[in-house]
PDB file of C-alpha atoms in Angstrom:
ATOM      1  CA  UNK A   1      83.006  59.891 104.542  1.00 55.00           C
ATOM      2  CA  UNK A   2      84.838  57.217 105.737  1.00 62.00           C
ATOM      3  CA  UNK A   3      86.149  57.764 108.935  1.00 88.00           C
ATOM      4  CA  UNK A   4      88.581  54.405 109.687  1.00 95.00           C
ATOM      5  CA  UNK A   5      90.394  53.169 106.458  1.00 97.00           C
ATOM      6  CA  UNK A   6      91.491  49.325 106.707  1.00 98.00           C
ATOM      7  CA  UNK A   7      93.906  47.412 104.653  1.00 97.00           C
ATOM      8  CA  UNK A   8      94.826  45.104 102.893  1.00 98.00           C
ATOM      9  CA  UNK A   9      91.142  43.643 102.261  1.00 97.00           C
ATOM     10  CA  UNK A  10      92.875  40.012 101.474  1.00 98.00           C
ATOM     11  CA  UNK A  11      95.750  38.929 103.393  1.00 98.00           C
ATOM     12  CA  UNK A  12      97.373  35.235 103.084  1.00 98.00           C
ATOM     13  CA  UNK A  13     100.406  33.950 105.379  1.00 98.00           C
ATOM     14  CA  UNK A  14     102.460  30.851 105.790  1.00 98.00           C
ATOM     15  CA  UNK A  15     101.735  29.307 109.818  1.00 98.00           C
ATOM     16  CA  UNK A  16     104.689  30.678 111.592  1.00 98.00           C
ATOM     17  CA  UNK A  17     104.597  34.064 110.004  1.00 98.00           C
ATOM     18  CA  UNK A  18     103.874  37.312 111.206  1.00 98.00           C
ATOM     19  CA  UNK A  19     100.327  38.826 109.951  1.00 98.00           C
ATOM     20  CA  UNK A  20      99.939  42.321 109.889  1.00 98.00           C
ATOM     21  CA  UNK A  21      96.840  44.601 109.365  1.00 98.00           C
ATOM     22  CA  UNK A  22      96.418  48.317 109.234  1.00 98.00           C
ATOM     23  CA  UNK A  23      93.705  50.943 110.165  1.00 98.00           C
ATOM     24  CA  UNK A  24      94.166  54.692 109.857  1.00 98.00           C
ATOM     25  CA  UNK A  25      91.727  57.077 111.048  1.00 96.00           C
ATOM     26  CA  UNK A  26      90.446  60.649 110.420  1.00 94.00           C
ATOM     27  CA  UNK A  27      88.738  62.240 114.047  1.00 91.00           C
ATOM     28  CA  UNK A  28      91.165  63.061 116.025  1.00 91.00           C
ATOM     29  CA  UNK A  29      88.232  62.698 118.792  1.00 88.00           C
ATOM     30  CA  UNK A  30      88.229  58.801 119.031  1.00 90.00           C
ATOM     31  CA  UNK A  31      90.190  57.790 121.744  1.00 88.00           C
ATOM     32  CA  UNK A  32      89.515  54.163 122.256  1.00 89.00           C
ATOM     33  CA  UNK A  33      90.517  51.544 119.327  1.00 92.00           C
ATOM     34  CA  UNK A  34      89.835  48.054 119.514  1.00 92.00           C
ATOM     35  CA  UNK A  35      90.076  45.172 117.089  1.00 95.00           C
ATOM     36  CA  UNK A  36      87.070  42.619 116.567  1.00 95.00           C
ATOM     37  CA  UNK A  37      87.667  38.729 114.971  1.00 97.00           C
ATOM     38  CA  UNK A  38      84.709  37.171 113.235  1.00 97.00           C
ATOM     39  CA  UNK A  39      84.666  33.765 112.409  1.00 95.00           C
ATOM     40  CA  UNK A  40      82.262  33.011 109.635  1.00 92.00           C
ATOM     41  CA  UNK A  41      78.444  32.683 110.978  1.00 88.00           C
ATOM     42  CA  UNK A  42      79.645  33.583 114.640  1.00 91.00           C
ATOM     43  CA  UNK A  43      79.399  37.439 116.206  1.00 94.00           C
ATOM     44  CA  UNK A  44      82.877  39.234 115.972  1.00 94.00           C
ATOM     45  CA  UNK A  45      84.066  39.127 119.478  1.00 93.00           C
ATOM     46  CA  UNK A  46      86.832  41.695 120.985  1.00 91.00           C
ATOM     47  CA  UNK A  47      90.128  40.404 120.806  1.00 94.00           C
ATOM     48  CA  UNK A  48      92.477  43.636 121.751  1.00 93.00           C
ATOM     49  CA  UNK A  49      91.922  47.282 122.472  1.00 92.00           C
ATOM     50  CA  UNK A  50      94.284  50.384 123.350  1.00 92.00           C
ATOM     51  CA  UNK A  51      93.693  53.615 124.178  1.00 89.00           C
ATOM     52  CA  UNK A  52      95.819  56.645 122.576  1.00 90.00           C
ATOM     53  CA  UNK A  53      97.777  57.082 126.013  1.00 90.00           C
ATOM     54  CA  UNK A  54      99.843  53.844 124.711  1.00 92.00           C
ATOM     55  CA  UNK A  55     102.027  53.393 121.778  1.00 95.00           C
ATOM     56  CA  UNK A  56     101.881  49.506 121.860  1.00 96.00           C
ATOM     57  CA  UNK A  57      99.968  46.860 123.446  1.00 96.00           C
ATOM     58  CA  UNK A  58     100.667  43.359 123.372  1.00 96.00           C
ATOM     59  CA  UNK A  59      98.331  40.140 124.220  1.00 95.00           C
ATOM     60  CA  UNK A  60      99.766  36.810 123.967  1.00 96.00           C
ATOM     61  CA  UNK A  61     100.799  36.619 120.090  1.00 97.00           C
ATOM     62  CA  UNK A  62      98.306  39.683 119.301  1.00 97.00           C
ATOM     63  CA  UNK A  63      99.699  43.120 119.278  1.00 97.00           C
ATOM     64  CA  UNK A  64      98.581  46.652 118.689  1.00 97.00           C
ATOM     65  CA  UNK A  65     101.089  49.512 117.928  1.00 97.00           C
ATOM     66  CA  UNK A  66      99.213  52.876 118.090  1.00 97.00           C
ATOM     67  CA  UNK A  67     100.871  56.068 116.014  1.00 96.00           C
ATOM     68  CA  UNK A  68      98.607  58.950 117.109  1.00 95.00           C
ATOM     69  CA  UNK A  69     100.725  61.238 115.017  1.00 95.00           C
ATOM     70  CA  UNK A  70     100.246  59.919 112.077  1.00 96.00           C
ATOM     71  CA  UNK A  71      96.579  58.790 113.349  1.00 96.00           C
ATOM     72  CA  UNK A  72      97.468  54.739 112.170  1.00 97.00           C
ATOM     73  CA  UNK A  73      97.251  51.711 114.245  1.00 97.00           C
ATOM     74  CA  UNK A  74      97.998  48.260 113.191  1.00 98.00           C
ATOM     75  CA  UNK A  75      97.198  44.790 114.730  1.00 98.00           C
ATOM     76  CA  UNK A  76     100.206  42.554 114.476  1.00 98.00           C
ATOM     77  CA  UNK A  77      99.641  38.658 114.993  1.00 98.00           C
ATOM     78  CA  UNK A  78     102.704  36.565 115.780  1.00 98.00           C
ATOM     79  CA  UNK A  79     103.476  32.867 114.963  1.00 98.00           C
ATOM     80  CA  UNK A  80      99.984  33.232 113.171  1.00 98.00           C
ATOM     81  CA  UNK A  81      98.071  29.591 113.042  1.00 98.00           C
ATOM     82  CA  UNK A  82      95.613  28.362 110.649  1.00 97.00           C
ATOM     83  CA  UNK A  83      93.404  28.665 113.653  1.00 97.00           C
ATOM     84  CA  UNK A  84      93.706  32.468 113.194  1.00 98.00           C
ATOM     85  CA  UNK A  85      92.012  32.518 109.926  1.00 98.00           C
ATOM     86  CA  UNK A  86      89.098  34.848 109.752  1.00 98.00           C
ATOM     87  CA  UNK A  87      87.966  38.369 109.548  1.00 98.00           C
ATOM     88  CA  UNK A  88      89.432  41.136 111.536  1.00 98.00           C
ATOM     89  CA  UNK A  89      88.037  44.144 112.190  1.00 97.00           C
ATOM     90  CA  UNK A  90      89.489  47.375 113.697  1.00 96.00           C
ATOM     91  CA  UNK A  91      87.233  49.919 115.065  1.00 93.00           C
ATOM     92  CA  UNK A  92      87.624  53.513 116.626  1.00 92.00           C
ATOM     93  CA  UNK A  93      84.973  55.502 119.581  1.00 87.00           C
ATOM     94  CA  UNK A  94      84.363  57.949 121.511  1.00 82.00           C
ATOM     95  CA  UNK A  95      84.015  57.518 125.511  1.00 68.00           C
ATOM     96  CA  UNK A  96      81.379  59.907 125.144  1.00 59.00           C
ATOM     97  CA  UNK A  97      79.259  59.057 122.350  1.00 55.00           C
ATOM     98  CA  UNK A  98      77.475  55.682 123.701  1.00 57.00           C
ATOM     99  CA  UNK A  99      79.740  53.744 122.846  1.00 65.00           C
ATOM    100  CA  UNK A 100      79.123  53.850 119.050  1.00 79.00           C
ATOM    101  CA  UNK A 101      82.227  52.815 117.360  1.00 85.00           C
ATOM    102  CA  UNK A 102      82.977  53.389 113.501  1.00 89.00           C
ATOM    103  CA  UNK A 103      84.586  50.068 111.692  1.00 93.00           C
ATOM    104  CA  UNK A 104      87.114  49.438 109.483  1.00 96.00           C
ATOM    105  CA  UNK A 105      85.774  47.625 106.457  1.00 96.00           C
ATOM    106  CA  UNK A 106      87.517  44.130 107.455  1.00 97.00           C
ATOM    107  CA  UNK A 107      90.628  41.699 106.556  1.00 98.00           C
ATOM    108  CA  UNK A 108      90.006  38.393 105.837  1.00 98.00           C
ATOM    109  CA  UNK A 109      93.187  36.833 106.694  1.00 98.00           C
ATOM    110  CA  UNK A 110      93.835  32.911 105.788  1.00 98.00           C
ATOM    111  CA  UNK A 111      97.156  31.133 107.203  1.00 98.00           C
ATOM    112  CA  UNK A 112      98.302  28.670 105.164  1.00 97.00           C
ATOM    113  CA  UNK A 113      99.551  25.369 106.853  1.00 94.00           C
TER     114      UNK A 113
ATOM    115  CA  UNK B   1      78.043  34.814 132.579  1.00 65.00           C
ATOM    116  CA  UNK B   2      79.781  36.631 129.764  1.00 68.00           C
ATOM    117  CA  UNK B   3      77.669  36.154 126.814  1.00 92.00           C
ATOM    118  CA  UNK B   4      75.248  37.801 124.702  1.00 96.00           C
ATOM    119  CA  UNK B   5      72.220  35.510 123.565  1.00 97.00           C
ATOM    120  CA  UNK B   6      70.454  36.046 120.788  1.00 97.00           C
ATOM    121  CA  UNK B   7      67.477  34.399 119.803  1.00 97.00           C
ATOM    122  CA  UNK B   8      66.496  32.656 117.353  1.00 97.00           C
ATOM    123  CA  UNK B   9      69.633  31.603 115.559  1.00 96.00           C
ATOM    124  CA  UNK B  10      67.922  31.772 112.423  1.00 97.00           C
ATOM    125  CA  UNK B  11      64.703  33.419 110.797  1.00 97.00           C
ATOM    126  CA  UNK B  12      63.085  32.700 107.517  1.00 97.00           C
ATOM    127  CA  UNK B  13      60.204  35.728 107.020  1.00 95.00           C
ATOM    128  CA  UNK B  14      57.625  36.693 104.920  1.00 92.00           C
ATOM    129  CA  UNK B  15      57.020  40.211 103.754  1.00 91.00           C
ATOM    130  CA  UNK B  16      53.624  40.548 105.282  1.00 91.00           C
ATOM    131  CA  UNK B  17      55.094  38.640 108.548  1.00 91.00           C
ATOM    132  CA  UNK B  18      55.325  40.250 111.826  1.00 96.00           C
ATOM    133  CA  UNK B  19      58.873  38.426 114.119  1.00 96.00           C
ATOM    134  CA  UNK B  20      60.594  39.486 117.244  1.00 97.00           C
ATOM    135  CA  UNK B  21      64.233  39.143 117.811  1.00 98.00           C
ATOM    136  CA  UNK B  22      65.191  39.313 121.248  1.00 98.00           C
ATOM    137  CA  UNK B  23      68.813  39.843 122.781  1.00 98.00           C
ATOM    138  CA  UNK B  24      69.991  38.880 126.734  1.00 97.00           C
ATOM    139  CA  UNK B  25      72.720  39.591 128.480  1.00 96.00           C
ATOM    140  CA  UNK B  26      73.456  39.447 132.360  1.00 92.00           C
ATOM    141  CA  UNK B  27      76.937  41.276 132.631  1.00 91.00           C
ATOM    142  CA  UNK B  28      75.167  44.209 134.109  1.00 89.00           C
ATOM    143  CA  UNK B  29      75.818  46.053 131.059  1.00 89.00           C
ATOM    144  CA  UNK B  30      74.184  49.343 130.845  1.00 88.00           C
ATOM    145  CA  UNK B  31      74.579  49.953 126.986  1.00 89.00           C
ATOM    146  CA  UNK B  32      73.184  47.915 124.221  1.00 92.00           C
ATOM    147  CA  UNK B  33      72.837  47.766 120.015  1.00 93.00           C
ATOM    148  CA  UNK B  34      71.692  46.507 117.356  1.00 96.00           C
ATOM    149  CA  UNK B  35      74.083  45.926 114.390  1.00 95.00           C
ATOM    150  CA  UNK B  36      73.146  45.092 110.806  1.00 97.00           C
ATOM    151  CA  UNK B  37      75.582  42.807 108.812  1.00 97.00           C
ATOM    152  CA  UNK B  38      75.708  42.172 105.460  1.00 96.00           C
ATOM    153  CA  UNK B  39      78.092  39.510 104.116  1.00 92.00           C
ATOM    154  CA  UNK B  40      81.842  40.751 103.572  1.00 89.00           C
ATOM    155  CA  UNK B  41      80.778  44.041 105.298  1.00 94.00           C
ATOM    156  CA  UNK B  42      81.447  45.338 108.719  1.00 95.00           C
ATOM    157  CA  UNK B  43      78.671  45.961 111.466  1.00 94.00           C
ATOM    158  CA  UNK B  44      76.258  48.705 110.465  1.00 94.00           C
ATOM    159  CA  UNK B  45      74.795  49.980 113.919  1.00 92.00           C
ATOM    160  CA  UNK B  46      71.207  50.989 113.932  1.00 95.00           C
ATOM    161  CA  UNK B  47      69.700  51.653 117.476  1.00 94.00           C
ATOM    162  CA  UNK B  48      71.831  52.467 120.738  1.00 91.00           C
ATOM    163  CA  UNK B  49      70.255  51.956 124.289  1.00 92.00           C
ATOM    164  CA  UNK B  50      71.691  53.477 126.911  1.00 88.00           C
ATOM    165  CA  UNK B  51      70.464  53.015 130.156  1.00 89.00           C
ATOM    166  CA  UNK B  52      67.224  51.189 129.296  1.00 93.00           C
ATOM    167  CA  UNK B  53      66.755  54.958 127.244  1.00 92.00           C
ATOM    168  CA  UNK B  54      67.033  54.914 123.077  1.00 93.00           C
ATOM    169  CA  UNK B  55      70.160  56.861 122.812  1.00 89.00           C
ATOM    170  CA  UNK B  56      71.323  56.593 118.954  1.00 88.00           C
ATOM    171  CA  UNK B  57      68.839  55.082 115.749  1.00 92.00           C
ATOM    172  CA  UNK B  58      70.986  55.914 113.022  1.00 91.00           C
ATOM    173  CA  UNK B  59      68.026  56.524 110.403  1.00 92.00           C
ATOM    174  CA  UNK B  60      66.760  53.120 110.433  1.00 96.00           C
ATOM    175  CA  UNK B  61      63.159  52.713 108.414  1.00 96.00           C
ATOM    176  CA  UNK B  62      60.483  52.386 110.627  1.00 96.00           C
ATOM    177  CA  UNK B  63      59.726  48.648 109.832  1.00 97.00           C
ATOM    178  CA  UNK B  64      62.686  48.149 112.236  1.00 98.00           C
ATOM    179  CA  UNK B  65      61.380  48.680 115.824  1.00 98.00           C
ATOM    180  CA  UNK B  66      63.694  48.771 119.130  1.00 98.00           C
ATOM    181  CA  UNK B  67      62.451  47.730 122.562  1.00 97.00           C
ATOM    182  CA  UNK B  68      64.118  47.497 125.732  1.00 97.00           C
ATOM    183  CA  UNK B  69      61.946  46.274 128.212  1.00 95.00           C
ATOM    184  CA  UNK B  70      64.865  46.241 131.118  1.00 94.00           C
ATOM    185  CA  UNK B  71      68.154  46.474 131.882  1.00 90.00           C
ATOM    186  CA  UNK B  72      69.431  42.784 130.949  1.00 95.00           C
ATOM    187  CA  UNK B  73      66.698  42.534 127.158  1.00 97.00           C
ATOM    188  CA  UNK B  74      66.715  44.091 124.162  1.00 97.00           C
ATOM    189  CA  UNK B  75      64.262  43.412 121.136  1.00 98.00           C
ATOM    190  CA  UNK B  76      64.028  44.047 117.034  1.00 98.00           C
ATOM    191  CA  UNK B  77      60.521  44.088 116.359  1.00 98.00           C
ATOM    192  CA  UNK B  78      60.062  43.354 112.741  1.00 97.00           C
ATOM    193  CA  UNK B  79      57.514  44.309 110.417  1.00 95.00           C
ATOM    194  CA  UNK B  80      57.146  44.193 106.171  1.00 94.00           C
ATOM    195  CA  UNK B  81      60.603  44.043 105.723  1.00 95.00           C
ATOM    196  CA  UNK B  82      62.057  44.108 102.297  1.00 96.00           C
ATOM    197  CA  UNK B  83      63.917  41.113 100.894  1.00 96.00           C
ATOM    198  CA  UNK B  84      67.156  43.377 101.427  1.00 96.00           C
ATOM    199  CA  UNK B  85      66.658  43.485 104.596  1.00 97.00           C
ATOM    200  CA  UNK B  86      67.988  39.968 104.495  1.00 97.00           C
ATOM    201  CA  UNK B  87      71.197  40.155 106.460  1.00 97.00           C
ATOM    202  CA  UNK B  88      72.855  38.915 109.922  1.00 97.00           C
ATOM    203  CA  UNK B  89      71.230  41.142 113.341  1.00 98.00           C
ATOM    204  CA  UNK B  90      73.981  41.319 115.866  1.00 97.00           C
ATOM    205  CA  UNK B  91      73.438  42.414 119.454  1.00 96.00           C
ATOM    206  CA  UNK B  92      75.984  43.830 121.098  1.00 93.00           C
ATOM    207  CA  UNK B  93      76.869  45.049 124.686  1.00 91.00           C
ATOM    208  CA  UNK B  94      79.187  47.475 126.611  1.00 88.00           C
ATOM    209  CA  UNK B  95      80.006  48.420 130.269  1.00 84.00           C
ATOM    210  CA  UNK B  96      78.661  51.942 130.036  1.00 70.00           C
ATOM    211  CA  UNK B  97      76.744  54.343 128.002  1.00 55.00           C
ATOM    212  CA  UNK B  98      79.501  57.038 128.147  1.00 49.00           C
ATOM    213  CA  UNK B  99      82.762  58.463 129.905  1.00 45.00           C
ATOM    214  CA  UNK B 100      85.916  55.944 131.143  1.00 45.00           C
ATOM    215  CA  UNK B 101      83.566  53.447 131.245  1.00 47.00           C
ATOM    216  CA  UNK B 102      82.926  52.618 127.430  1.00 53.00           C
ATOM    217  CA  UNK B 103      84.913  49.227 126.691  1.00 68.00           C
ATOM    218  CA  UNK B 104      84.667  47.246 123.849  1.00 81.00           C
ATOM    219  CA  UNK B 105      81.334  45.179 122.696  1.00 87.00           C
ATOM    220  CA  UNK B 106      80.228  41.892 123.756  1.00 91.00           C
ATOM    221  CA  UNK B 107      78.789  40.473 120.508  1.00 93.00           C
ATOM    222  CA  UNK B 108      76.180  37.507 120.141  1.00 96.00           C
ATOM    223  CA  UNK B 109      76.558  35.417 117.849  1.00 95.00           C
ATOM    224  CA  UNK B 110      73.352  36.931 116.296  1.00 97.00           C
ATOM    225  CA  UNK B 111      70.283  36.123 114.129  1.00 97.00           C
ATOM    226  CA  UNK B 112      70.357  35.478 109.961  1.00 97.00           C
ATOM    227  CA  UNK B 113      67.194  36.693 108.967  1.00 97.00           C
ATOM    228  CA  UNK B 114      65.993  35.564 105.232  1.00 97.00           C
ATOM    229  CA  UNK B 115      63.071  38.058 103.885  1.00 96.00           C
ATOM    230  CA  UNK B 116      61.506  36.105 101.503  1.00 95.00           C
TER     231      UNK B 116
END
């Protein structure tokens, strides 16, 4: 059972536009949500995180809205640059389960110049 | 110093072979993993320490062997691995090993292992 559903798998955008990827989860017990970028042969490496006390988080041109009705978050990227192109992950823990988190299954996002 | 280092960056292996991979940080991070990744998949964790103590080993085949000898290193001991176990071995770290304290991983940039 897959417990955080990511989409879209593939997503391409023009530099300048707005990229935005989505991550819906199931246990209602996960209460911290971060999202990862991986560049290819390099660790993923935390680039935001909220916590369901927030409905939106924002980072430079990286932004999280959190809907913990409808148990959805979504990463937005602003003015997205060709330097942004890689895999993102979003993720979902508990505080008390070690730390294990449960990941999306990735977006591979390319920005077009 | 914010990093994880893993070492080595890459390892070419033998079935019959027996290889370490080791994993430092020095963030004074008290919880650390091992992650399996296969390409165009996310992170599959396998072993949790928390504390210096095994925590979590989600079913991983005994040919995979954990090892934390203190706070700041954590090892993979390898052993007749199977060519697909041919994949990329993150370490990651976090803050704490449970309550308000949990934060988001501090990846290295890990270890492509080839099984051959």
């Amino acid at each position: 059972q897959q417990q955080v559903k990511q989409s879209p798998q593939s997503l391409i955008v023009q530099k300048g536009g707005i990229s935005i990827i989505n991550c819906a989860y199931e246990n209602t017990a996960f209460d911290y949500f971060p999202w990862y970028q991986q560049f290819p042969g390099k660790g993923p490496a935390l680039l935001i995180a909220i916590r369901p006390d927030v409905s939106e988080k924002k980072e430079g041109r990286f932004t999280i809205s959190f809907n913990k009705s409808a148990k959805q978050f979504s990463l937005h990227i602003m003015d997205s640059q060709p330097g942004d192109s890689a895999t993102y992950f979003c993720a979902a823990s508990r505080d008390t389960n070690a730390g294990k988190s449960t990941f999306g299954d990735g977006t591979t996002l390319t920005v077009k110049p | 110093d914010t990093e994880v280092t893993q070492t080595p960056k890459h390892l070419v292996m033998g079935m019959t072979n027996k290889k370490s991979l080791k994993c430092e940080q020095h963030m004074g991070h008290r919880a650390m993993y091992w992650y399996k990744q296969k390409a165009k998949k996310p992170p599959e964790l396998m072993f949790v320490y928390s504390y210096e103590k095994l925590s979590i080993n989600e079913s991983v085949p005994s040919r995979f062997s954990p090892e934390c000898p203190n706070s700041s290193l954590l090892n993979l001991h390898l052993h007749a691995l199977q060519p697909e176990d041919s994949a990329l071995y993150l370490c990651a770290s976090s803050p704490g090993g449970g309550g308000r304290g949990v934060n988001g991983y501090t990846f290295g940039s890990g270890t492509r292992l080839t099984v051959v």
